[in-house]
Amino acid sequence: MTQHPKPVDSSFVEISRMIAEARKNVFRSVNKELITLYWNVGEYIGKKVANEAWGKAIIENLARYLRREHPDLRGFSPQNMWRMKQFYECYKDSPILSTLSRELSWSNNVHILSKTKSIEEKEFYLRLCMKERYSVRELERQIDSGYYERYMLSAPKLSPLVREMYPQAEEIFRDRYVLEFLDLPESHSESDLKKGIIQNLKRFILEFGRDFSFIGEEYRLQVGNNDSYVDLLFFHRELRCLVAFERR
């Protein structure tokens, strides 16, 4: 005889939610402290380099000393300490970016530092990473695909009505998307494109943004007395509206 699981008490769900939220807060707190530590070390090393001519040999000696004094310590290789110095010097004159950087993991900060050129581009990816909560891999893909350049060079083609109803829509939609992960041949059909998107749905949604939820393909919509079929239909949680994608 099949035993059906008992309904879960709503109080249990609430306590579980509280635990999950507390864990997130603990992680954020620990991460902020770590980034602040790296900032302070970077500032200290920067001043020593400027005033006492610290160089490669001294930093290597410092790394060996720290390994000896703190055997369980990670992240204080000579290369990473030079990166801490760069981190401090890059954002020291920008309190806003300094604050933003503390919301990201060190790995994401390093990717932004090493793979971007201007301070404007760095700010762009700092804010994007915070909003989308990118993993290192997701952030790396966006930088490598030139998302910043694509965003700056192409304004989304939104109707005046959409701009009026959803002022934030311009920040959400892009004029161009990079879908190289679908691995389609240069000459492909609309059917091939849709199949590729469905098979790679998670990566497709990450390219568009995390607030998109997939509704269906060839989705039937009745407009007046006519039936229309939308290639791909999504729901956007922030805008609270349906978003249709049609291949042209």
Short mmCIF file of N, CA, C and O in Angstrom, two decimals, residues 6 35 66 69 76 92 94 130 132 140 147 152 159:
data_model
loop_
_atom_site.label_atom_id
_atom_site.label_comp_id
_atom_site.label_asym_id
_atom_site.label_seq_id
_atom_site.Cartn_x
_atom_site.Cartn_y
_atom_site.Cartn_z
N LYS A 6 2.83 13.14 4.55
CA LYS A 6 1.94 14.05 5.25
C LYS A 6 2.20 15.48 4.79
O LYS A 6 3.32 15.84 4.46
N ILE A 35 36.73 40.67 1.88
CA ILE A 35 37.07 41.69 0.89
C ILE A 35 37.67 42.92 1.58
O ILE A 35 38.61 43.54 1.07
N LEU A 66 53.77 34.30 6.06
CA LEU A 66 52.36 34.08 6.38
C LEU A 66 51.99 32.61 6.33
O LEU A 66 51.20 32.13 7.15
N GLU A 69 53.34 31.20 9.61
CA GLU A 69 52.61 31.64 10.80
C GLU A 69 51.15 31.18 10.80
O GLU A 69 50.56 30.98 11.86
N PHE A 76 46.88 34.13 0.12
CA PHE A 76 47.95 35.12 0.30
C PHE A 76 49.22 34.71 -0.43
O PHE A 76 50.32 34.84 0.10
N LYS A 92 40.22 53.16 -4.80
CA LYS A 92 40.44 54.00 -3.61
C LYS A 92 39.82 55.39 -3.75
O LYS A 92 39.45 56.01 -2.75
N SER A 94 37.05 56.02 -5.41
CA SER A 94 35.62 55.88 -5.72
C SER A 94 34.92 55.12 -4.59
O SER A 94 34.85 53.89 -4.61
N MET A 130 26.13 42.20 -9.24
CA MET A 130 25.28 42.30 -8.04
C MET A 130 23.83 41.99 -8.38
O MET A 130 23.15 41.24 -7.67
N GLU A 132 22.47 40.38 -11.05
CA GLU A 132 22.19 39.04 -11.59
C GLU A 132 22.74 37.92 -10.73
O GLU A 132 22.48 36.74 -10.99
N GLU A 140 32.43 35.55 -16.35
CA GLU A 140 33.49 35.42 -17.35
C GLU A 140 32.90 35.36 -18.76
O GLU A 140 33.42 35.98 -19.69
N TYR A 147 29.78 41.94 -23.50
CA TYR A 147 28.44 42.45 -23.17
C TYR A 147 28.46 43.97 -22.96
O TYR A 147 27.56 44.68 -23.41
N MET A 152 26.64 49.26 -24.78
CA MET A 152 26.92 50.66 -25.03
C MET A 152 26.66 51.06 -26.47
O MET A 152 26.29 52.20 -26.76
N SER A 159 9.14 50.37 -27.81
CA SER A 159 8.11 51.31 -28.21
C SER A 159 7.92 52.37 -27.13
O SER A 159 8.20 52.12 -25.94
#
